[in-house]
CSV table of C-alpha atoms in Angstrom, one decimal:
chain,number,residue,atom,x,y,z
A,1,UNK,CA,0.0,0.0,0.0
A,2,UNK,CA,1.6,3.2,-1.2
A,3,UNK,CA,-0.8,5.4,0.9
A,4,UNK,CA,-3.8,7.4,0.0
A,5,UNK,CA,-4.1,9.1,-3.4
A,6,UNK,CA,-4.5,12.5,-1.7
A,7,UNK,CA,-3.8,13.9,1.7
A,8,UNK,CA,-5.6,16.0,4.2
A,9,UNK,CA,-4.4,19.2,2.5
A,10,UNK,CA,-6.4,18.3,-0.7
A,11,UNK,CA,-9.5,17.4,1.4
A,12,UNK,CA,-9.2,20.8,3.2
A,13,UNK,CA,-9.0,22.5,-0.2
A,14,UNK,CA,-12.0,20.6,-1.5
A,15,UNK,CA,-14.1,21.6,1.6
A,16,UNK,CA,-12.5,25.1,1.9
A,17,UNK,CA,-12.0,24.4,5.6
A,18,UNK,CA,-8.7,25.4,7.2
A,19,UNK,CA,-7.8,26.1,10.8
A,20,UNK,CA,-10.5,23.8,12.2
A,21,UNK,CA,-10.8,20.0,12.6
A,22,UNK,CA,-12.6,18.0,9.9
A,23,UNK,CA,-15.6,16.3,11.4
A,24,UNK,CA,-17.1,13.2,10.0
A,25,UNK,CA,-19.4,10.3,11.0
A,26,UNK,CA,-20.4,6.8,9.9
A,27,UNK,CA,-24.1,6.1,9.3
A,28,UNK,CA,-25.1,2.5,10.2
A,29,UNK,CA,-28.0,1.5,8.1
A,30,UNK,CA,-28.1,-2.0,9.6
A,31,UNK,CA,-29.5,-0.4,12.8
A,32,UNK,CA,-32.8,-0.6,11.0
A,33,UNK,CA,-33.1,2.9,9.4
A,34,UNK,CA,-35.6,3.2,6.6
A,35,UNK,CA,-34.5,5.0,3.5
A,36,UNK,CA,-36.4,8.1,4.5
A,37,UNK,CA,-34.9,8.1,8.0
A,38,UNK,CA,-31.4,7.4,6.6
A,39,UNK,CA,-31.8,10.5,4.4
A,40,UNK,CA,-32.9,12.5,7.4
A,41,UNK,CA,-29.8,11.4,9.4
A,42,UNK,CA,-27.5,12.4,6.6
A,43,UNK,CA,-29.3,15.8,6.1
A,44,UNK,CA,-29.3,16.6,9.8
A,45,UNK,CA,-25.7,15.6,10.2
A,46,UNK,CA,-24.5,17.8,7.3
A,47,UNK,CA,-26.7,20.7,8.3
A,48,UNK,CA,-25.4,20.4,11.9
A,49,UNK,CA,-21.8,20.8,10.9
A,50,UNK,CA,-20.4,17.5,9.8
A,51,UNK,CA,-18.0,17.8,6.9
A,52,UNK,CA,-18.5,14.3,5.6
A,53,UNK,CA,-20.5,11.1,6.2
A,54,UNK,CA,-19.7,7.5,5.3
A,55,UNK,CA,-22.2,4.8,4.6
A,56,UNK,CA,-21.1,1.8,6.6
A,57,UNK,CA,-22.8,-0.6,4.2
A,58,UNK,CA,-21.6,1.0,1.0
A,59,UNK,CA,-21.0,-2.3,-0.9
A,60,UNK,CA,-24.1,-4.2,-0.2
A,61,UNK,CA,-27.9,-4.1,0.3
A,62,UNK,CA,-29.7,-5.1,3.5
A,63,UNK,CA,-33.1,-6.7,3.4
A,64,UNK,CA,-34.7,-3.7,5.3
A,65,UNK,CA,-33.1,-1.0,3.1
A,66,UNK,CA,-31.7,-1.7,-0.4
A,67,UNK,CA,-28.7,0.1,-1.6
A,68,UNK,CA,-30.7,2.1,-4.2
A,69,UNK,CA,-32.9,3.6,-1.4
A,70,UNK,CA,-29.9,5.1,0.2
């Protein structure tokens, strides 16, 4: 592994955020969120100040919420 393709400087430039910590979170769809509630969690997190969110199930679908719903 040669390391990431970009570093934190590039991410700060993309987000235009310097001098403050970058804040992110991981959303866990398998906790039973519906597609609508998942969207609400993402919306509220970003409106509340998160810089990024990661979908913990980004490579598969769960029976209660298919990938396309997210």
